[in-house]
PDB file of C-alpha atoms and ligand atoms in Angstrom:
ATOM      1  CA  UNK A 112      -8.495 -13.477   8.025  1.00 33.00           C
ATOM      2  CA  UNK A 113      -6.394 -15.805   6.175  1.00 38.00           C
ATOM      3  CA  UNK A 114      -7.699 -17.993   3.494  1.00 38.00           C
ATOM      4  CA  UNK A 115      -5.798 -21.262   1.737  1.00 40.00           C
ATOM      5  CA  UNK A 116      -4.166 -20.588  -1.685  1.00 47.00           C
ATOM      6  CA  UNK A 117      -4.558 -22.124  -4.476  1.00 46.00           C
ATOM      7  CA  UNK A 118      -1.016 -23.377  -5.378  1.00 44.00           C
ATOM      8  CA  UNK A 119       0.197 -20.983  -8.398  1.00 54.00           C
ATOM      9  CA  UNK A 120       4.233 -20.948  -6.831  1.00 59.00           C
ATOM     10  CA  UNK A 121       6.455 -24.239  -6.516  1.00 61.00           C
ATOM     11  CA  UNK A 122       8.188 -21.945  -3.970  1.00 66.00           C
ATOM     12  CA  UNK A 123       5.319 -21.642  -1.672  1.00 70.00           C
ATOM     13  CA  UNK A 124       3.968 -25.076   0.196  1.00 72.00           C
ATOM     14  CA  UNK A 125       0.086 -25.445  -0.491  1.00 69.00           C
ATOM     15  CA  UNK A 126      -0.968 -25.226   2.541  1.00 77.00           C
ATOM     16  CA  UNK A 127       0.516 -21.870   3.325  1.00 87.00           C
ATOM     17  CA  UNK A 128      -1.959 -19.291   4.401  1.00 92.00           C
ATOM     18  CA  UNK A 129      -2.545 -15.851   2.667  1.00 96.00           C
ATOM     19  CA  UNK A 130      -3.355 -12.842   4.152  1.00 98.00           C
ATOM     20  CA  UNK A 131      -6.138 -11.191   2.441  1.00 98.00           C
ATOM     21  CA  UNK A 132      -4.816  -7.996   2.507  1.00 98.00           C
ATOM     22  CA  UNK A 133      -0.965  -7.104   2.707  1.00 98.00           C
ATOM     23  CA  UNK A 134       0.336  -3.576   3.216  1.00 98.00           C
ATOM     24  CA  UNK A 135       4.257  -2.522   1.923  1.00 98.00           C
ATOM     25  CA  UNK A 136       6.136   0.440   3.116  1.00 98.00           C
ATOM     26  CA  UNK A 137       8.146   0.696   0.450  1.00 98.00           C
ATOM     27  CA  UNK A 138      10.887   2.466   2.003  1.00 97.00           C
ATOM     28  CA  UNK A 139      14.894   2.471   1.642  1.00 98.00           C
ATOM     29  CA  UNK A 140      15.095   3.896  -2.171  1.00 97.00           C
ATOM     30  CA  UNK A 141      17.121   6.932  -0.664  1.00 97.00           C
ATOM     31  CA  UNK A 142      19.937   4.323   1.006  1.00 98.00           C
ATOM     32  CA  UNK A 143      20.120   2.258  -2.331  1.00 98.00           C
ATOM     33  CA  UNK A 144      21.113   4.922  -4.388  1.00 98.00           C
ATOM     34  CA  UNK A 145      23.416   6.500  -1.518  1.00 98.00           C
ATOM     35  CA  UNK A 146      25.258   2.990  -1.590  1.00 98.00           C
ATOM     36  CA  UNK A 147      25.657   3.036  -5.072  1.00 98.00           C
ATOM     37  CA  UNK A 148      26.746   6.838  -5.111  1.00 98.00           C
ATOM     38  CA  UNK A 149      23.765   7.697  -7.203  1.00 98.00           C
ATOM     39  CA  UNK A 150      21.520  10.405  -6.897  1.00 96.00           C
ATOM     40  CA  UNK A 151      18.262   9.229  -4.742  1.00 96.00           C
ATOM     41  CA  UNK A 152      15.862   9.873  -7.252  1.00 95.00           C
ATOM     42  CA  UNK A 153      17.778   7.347  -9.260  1.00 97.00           C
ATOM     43  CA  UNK A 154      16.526   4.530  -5.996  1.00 97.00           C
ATOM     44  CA  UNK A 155      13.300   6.209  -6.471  1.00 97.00           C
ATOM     45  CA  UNK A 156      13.005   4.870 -10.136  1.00 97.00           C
ATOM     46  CA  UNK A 157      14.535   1.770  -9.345  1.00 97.00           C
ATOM     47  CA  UNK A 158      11.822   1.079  -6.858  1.00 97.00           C
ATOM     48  CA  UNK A 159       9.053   2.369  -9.030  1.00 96.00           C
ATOM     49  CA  UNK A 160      10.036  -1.084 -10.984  1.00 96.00           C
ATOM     50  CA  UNK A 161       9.783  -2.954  -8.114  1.00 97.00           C
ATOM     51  CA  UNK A 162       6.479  -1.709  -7.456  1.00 97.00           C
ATOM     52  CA  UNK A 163       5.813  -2.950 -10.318  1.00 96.00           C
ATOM     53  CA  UNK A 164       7.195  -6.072 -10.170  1.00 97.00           C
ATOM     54  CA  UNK A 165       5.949  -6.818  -6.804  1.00 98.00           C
ATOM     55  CA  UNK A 166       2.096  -5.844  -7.732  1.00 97.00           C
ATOM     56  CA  UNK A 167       1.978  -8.239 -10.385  1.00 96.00           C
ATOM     57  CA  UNK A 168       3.392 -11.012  -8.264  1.00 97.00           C
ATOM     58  CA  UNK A 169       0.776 -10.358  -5.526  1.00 97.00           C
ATOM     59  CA  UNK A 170      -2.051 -10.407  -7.908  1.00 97.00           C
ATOM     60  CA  UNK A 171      -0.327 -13.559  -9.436  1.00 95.00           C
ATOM     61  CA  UNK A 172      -0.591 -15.992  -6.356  1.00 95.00           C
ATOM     62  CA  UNK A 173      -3.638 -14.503  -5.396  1.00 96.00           C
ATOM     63  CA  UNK A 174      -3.351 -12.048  -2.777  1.00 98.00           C
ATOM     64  CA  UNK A 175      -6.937  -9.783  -2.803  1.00 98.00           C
ATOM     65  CA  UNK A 176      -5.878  -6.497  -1.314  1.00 98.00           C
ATOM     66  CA  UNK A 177      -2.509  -5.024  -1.824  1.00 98.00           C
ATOM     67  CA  UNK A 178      -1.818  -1.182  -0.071  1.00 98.00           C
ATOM     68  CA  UNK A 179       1.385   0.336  -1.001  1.00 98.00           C
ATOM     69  CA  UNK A 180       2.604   3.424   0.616  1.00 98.00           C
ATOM     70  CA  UNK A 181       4.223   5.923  -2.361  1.00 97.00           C
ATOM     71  CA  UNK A 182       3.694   8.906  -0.772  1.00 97.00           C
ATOM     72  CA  UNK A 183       2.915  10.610   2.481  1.00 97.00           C
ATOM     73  CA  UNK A 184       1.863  14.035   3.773  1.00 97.00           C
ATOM     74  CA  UNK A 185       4.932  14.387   4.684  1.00 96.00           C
ATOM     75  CA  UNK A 186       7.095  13.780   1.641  1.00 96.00           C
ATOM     76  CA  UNK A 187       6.647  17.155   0.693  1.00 97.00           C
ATOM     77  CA  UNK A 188       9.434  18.337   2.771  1.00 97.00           C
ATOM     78  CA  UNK A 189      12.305  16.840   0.267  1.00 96.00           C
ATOM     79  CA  UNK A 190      13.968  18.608  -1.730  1.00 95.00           C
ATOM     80  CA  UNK A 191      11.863  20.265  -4.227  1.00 96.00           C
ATOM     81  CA  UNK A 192      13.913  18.350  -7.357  1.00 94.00           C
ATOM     82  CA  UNK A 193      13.243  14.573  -4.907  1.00 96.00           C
ATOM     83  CA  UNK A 194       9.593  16.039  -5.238  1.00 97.00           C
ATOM     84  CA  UNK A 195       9.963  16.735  -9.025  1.00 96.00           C
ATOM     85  CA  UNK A 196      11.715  13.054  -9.740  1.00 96.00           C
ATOM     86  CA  UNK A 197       8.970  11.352  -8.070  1.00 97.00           C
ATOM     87  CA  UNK A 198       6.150  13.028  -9.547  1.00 98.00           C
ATOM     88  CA  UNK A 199       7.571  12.217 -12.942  1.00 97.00           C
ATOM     89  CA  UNK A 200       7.430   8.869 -11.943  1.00 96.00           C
ATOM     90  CA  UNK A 201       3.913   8.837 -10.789  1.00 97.00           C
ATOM     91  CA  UNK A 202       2.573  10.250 -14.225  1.00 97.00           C
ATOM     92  CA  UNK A 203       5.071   7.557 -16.365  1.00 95.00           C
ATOM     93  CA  UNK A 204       4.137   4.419 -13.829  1.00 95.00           C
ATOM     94  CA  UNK A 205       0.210   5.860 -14.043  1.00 96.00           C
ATOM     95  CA  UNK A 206       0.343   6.297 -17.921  1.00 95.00           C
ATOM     96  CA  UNK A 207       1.401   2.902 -18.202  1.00 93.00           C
ATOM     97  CA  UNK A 208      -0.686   1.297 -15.145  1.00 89.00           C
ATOM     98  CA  UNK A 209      -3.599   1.985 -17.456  1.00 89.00           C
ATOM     99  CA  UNK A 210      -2.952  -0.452 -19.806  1.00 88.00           C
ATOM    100  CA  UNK A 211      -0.179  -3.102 -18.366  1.00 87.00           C
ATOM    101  CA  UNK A 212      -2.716  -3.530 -15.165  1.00 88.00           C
ATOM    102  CA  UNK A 213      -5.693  -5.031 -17.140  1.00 88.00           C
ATOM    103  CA  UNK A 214      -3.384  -8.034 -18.043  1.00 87.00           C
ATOM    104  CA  UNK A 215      -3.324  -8.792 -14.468  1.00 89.00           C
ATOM    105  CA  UNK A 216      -6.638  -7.614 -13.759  1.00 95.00           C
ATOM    106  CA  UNK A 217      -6.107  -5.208 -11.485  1.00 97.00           C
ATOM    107  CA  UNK A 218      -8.353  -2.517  -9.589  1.00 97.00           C
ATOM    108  CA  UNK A 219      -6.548   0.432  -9.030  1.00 97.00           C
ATOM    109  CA  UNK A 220      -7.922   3.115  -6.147  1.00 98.00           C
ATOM    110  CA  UNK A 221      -5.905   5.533  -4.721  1.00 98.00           C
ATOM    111  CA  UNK A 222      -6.097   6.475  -1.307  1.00 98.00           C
ATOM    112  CA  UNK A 223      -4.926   9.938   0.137  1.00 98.00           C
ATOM    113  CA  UNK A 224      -5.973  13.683  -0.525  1.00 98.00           C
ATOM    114  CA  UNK A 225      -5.319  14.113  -4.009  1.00 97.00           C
ATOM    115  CA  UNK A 226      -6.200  17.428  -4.471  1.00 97.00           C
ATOM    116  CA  UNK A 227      -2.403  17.867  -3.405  1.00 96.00           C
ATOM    117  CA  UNK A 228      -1.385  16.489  -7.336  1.00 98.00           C
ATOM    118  CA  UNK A 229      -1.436  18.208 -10.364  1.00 98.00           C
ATOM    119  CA  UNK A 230      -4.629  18.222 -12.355  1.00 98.00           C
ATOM    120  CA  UNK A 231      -2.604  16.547 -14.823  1.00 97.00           C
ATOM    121  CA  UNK A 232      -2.074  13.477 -11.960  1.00 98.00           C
ATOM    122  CA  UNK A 233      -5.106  13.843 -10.488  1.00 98.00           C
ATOM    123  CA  UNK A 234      -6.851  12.904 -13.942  1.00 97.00           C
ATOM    124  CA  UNK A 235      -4.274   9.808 -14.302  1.00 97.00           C
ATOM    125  CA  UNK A 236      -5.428   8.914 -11.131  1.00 97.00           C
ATOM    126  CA  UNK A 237      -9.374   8.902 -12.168  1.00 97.00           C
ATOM    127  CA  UNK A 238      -8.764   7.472 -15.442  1.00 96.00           C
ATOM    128  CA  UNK A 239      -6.914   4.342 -13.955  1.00 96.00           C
ATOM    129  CA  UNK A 240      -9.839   3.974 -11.726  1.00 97.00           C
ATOM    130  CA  UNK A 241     -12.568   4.664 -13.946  1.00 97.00           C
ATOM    131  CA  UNK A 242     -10.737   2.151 -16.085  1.00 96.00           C
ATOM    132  CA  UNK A 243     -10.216  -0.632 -13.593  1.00 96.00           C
ATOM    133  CA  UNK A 244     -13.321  -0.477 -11.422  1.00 96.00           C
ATOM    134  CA  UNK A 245     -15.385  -3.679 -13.255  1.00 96.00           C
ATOM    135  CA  UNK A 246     -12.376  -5.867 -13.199  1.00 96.00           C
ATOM    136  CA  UNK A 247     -12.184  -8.915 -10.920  1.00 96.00           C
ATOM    137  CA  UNK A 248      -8.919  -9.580  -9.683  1.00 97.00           C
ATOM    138  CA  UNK A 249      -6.628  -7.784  -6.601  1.00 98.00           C
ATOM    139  CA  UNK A 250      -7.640  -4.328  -5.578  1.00 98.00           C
ATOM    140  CA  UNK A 251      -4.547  -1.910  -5.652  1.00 98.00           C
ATOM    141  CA  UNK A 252      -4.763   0.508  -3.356  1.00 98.00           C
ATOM    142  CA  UNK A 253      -1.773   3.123  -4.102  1.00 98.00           C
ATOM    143  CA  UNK A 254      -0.991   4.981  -0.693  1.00 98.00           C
ATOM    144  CA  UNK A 255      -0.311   8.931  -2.336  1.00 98.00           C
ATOM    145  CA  UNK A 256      -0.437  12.096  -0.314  1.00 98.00           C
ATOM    146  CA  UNK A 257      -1.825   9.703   2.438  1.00 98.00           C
ATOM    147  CA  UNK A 258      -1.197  10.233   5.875  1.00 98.00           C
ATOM    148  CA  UNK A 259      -2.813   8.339   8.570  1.00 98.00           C
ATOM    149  CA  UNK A 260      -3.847  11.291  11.022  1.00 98.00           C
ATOM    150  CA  UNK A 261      -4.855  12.946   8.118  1.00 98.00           C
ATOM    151  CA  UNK A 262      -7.580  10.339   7.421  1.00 98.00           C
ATOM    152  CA  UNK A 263      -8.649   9.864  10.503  1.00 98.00           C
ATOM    153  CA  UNK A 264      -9.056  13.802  11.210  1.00 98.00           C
ATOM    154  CA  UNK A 265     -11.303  13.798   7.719  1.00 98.00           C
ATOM    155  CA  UNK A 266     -13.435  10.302   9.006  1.00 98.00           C
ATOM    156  CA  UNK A 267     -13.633  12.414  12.350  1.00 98.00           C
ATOM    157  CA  UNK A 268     -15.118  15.485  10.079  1.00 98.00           C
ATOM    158  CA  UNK A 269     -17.030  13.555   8.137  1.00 98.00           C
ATOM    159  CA  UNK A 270     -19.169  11.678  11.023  1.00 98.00           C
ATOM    160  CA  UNK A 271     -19.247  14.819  12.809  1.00 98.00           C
ATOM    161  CA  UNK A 272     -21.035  16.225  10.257  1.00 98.00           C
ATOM    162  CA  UNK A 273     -23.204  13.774   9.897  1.00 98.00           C
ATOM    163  CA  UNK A 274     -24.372  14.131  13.430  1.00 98.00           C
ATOM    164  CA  UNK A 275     -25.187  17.497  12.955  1.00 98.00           C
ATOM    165  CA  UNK A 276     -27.482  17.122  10.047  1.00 98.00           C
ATOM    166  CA  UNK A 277     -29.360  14.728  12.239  1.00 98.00           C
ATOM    167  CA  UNK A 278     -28.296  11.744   9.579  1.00 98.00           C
ATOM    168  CA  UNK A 279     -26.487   9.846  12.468  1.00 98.00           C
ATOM    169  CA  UNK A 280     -27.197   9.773  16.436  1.00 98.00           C
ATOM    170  CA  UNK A 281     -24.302  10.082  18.083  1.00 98.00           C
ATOM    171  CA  UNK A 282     -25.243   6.753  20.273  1.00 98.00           C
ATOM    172  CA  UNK A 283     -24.877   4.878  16.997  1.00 98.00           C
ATOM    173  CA  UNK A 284     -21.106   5.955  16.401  1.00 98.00           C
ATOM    174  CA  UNK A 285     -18.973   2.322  16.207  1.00 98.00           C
ATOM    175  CA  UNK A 286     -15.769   1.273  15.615  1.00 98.00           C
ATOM    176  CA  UNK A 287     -17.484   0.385  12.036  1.00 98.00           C
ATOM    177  CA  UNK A 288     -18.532   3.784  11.627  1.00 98.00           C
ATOM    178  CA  UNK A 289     -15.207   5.087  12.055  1.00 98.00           C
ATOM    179  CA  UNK A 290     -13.598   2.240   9.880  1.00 98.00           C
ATOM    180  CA  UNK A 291     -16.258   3.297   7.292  1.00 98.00           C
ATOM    181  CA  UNK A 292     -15.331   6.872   6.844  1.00 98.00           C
ATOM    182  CA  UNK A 293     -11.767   5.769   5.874  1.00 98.00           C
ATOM    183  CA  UNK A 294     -10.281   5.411   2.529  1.00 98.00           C
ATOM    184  CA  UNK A 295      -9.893   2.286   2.859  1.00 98.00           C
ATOM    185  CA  UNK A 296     -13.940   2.015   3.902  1.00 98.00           C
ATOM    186  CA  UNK A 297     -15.682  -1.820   2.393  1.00 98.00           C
ATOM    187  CA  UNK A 298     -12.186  -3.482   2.706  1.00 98.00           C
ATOM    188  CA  UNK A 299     -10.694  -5.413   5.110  1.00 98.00           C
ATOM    189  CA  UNK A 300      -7.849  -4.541   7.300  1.00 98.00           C
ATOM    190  CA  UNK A 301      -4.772  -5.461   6.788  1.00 98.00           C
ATOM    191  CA  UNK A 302      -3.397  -8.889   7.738  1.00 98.00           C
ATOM    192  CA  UNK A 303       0.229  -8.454   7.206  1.00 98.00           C
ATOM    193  CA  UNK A 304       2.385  -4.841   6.796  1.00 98.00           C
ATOM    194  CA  UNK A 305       5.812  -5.681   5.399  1.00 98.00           C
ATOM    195  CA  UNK A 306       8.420  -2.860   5.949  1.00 98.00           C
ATOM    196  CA  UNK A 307      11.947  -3.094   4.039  1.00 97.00           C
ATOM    197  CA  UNK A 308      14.876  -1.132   4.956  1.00 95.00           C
ATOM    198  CA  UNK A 309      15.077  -2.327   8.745  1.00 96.00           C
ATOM    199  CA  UNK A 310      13.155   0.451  10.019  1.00 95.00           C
ATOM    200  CA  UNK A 311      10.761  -0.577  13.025  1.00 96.00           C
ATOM    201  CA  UNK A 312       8.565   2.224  12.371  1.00 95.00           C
ATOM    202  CA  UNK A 313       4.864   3.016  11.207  1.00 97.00           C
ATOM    203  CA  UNK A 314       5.161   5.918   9.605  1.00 97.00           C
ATOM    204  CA  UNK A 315       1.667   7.187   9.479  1.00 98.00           C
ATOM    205  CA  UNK A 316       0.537   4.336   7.892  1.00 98.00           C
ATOM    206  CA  UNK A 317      -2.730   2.990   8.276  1.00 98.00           C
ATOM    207  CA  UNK A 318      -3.279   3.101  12.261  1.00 98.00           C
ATOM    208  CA  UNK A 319      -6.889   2.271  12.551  1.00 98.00           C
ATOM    209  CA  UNK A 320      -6.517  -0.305   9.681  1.00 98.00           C
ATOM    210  CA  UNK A 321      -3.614  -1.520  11.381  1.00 98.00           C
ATOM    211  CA  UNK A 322      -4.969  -2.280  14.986  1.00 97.00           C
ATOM    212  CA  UNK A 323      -3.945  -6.565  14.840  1.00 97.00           C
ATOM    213  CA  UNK A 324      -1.834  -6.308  11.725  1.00 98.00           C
ATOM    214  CA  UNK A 325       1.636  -8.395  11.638  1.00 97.00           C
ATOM    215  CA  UNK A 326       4.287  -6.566  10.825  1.00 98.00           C
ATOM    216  CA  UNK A 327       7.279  -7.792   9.094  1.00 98.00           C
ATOM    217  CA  UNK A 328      10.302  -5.964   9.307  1.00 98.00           C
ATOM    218  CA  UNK A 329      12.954  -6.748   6.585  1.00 98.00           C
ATOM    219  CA  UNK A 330      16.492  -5.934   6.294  1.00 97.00           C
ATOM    220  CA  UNK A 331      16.862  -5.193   2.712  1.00 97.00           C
ATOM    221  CA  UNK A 332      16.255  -1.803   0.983  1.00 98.00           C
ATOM    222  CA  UNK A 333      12.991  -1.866  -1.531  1.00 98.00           C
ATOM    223  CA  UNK A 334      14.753  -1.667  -4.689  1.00 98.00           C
ATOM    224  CA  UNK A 335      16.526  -4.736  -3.611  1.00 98.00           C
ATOM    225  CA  UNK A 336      12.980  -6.583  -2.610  1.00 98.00           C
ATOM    226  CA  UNK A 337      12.681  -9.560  -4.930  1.00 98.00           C
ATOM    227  CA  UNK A 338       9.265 -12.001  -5.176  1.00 97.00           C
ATOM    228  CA  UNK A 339      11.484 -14.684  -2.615  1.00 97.00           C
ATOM    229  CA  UNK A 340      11.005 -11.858  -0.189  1.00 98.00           C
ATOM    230  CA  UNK A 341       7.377 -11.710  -0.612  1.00 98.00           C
ATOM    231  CA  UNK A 342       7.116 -15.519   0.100  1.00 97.00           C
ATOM    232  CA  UNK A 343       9.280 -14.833   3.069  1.00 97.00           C
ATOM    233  CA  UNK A 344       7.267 -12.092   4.498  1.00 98.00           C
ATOM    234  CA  UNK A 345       4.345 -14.922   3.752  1.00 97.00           C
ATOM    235  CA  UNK A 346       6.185 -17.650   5.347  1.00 96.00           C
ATOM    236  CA  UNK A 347       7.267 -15.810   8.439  1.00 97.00           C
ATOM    237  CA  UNK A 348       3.577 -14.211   8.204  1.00 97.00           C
ATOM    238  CA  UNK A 349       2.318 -18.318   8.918  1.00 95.00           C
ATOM    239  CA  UNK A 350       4.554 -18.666  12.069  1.00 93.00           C
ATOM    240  CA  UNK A 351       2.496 -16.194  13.631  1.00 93.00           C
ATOM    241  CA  UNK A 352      -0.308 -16.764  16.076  1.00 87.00           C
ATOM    242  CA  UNK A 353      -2.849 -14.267  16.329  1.00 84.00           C
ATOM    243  CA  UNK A 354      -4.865 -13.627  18.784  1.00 88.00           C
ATOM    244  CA  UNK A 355      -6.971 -10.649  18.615  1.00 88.00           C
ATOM    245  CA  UNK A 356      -6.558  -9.565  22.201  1.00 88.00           C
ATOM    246  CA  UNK A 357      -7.929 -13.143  23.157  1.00 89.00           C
ATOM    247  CA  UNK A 358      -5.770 -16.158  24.899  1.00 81.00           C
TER     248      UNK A 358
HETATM  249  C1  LIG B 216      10.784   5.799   0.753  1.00 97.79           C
HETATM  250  O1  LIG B 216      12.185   5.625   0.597  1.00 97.79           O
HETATM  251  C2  LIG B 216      10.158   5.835  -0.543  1.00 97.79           C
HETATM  252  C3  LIG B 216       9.402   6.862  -1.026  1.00 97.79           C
HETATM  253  C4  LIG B 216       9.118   8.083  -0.243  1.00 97.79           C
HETATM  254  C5  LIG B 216       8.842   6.806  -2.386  1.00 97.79           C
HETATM  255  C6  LIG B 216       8.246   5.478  -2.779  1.00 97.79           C
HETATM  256  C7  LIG B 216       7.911   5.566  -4.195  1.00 97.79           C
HETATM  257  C8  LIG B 216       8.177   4.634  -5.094  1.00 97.79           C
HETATM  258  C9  LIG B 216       8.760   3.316  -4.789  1.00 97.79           C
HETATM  259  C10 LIG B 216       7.836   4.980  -6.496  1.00 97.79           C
HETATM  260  C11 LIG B 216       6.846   4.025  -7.081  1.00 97.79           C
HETATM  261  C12 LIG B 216       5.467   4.273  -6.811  1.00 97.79           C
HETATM  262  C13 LIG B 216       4.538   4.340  -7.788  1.00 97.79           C
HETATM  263  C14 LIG B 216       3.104   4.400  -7.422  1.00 97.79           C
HETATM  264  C15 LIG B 216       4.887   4.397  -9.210  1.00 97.79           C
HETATM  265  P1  LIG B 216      13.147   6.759   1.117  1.00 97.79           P
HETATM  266  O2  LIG B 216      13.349   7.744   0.021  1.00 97.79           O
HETATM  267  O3  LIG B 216      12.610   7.337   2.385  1.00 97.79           O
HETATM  268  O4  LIG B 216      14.447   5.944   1.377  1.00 97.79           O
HETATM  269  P2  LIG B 216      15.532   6.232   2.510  1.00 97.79           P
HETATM  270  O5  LIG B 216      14.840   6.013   3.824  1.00 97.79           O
HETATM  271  O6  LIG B 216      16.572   5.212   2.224  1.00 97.79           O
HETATM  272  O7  LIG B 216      16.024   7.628   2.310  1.00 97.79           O
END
């Protein structure tokens, strides 16, 4: 649910509600290069700033959950030297995340199977973490090697397994349950999913989490995404009147 902000932008009205918890597909990297007739790992690092950029802002007017989507299961069928460019990225935006994030007092989790990384990542990824667990301010949840099914297949496992060992009746199985066994179990769902890039697609992003999300669709590639696009999404994000399946 929404809650009031405190006023920390001129460019937003007071009164403007947040959403708790915002999702970004941060998709269109590919197209921004192509435009510019650079290679696409050049939008990929252009958008790794943006990232950037955008987190802080977030965490800046006070937004508590922020879920980015960097990299899905299915990203591994680019090209192997996309692949290569973007995992670069990850360890040099990681490396970096460990310090530059405490400024803004960030929690960093990563969500996904991240077995798929190199130990090398997967350590970046437990460091930032380890590091950022105690700290106070907006949980960063960085979408890598995530796919929705994929989760959802592993909750299914998981409470299946309980049930066997006795540990669970099946008669006690809820929606909760399910929404437990997630990645993304103890938070709240998203209120708003903001998609650059035009594309009117999920993607195999968060579908449980996503079940009375808004979505904003915007017409402007990621690298391009500025904070006045954030208050946008936010604004538009206000207009809407949600319902929960109710009247
Ligand atoms: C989708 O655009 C974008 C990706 C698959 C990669 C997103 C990754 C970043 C922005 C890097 C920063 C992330 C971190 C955690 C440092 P696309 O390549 O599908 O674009 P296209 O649809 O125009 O081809």
């Amino acid at each position: 649910m929404a809650i009031f902000r405190k006023r920390k932008n001129d460019a937003l009205p007071e009164e403007l509600a947040l959403p708790v918890h915002v999702g970004i597909i941060m998709d269109g990297n590919g197209r921004w290069a192509k435009k510019r007739g650079l290679p696409r790992k050049a939008g990929h690092r252009e958008g790794a700033k943006v990232f950037r950029k955008i987190t802080r802002y977030c965490a800046s007017i006070g937004i508590k959950y922020l879920t980015v989507y960097a990299f899905s299961t299915e990203n591994w069928r680019r090209p192997e030297d996309e692949i290569g460019a973007l995992m670069g990225l990850f360890k040099s935006y990681l490396e970096e995340a460990l310090s530059d994030f405490k400024d803004d007092d960030i929690v960093v989790k990563f969500i996904g199977d991240r077995t798929g990384f190199s130990p090398e990542l997967q350590a970046l990824m437990d460091d930032n973490e380890e590091i950022s667990k105690d700290r106070k301010g907006m949980v960063l949840n960085i979408a890598m090697n995530y796919g929705s099914r994929d989760e959802i297949v592993r909750a299914v496992k998981n409470i299946s397994a309980r049930v066997s060992s006795g540990e669970l009746s099946q008669d006690d199985i809820t929606a909760q349950t399910v929404s437990d066994s997630l990645y993304t179990a103890g938070q709240p769902d998203p209120d708003l999913i903001i998609r650059p890039s035009g594309e009117y697609r999920i993607s195999n992003f968060m579908l449980w989490q996503a079940a009375y999300t808004e979505f904003v669709i915007m017409n402007k590639l990621w690298p391009d995404f500025k904070e006045a696009d954030m208050d946008e999404a936010i604004q538009i994000f206000n207009q809407r009147n949600r319902r929960y399946g109710g009247v």
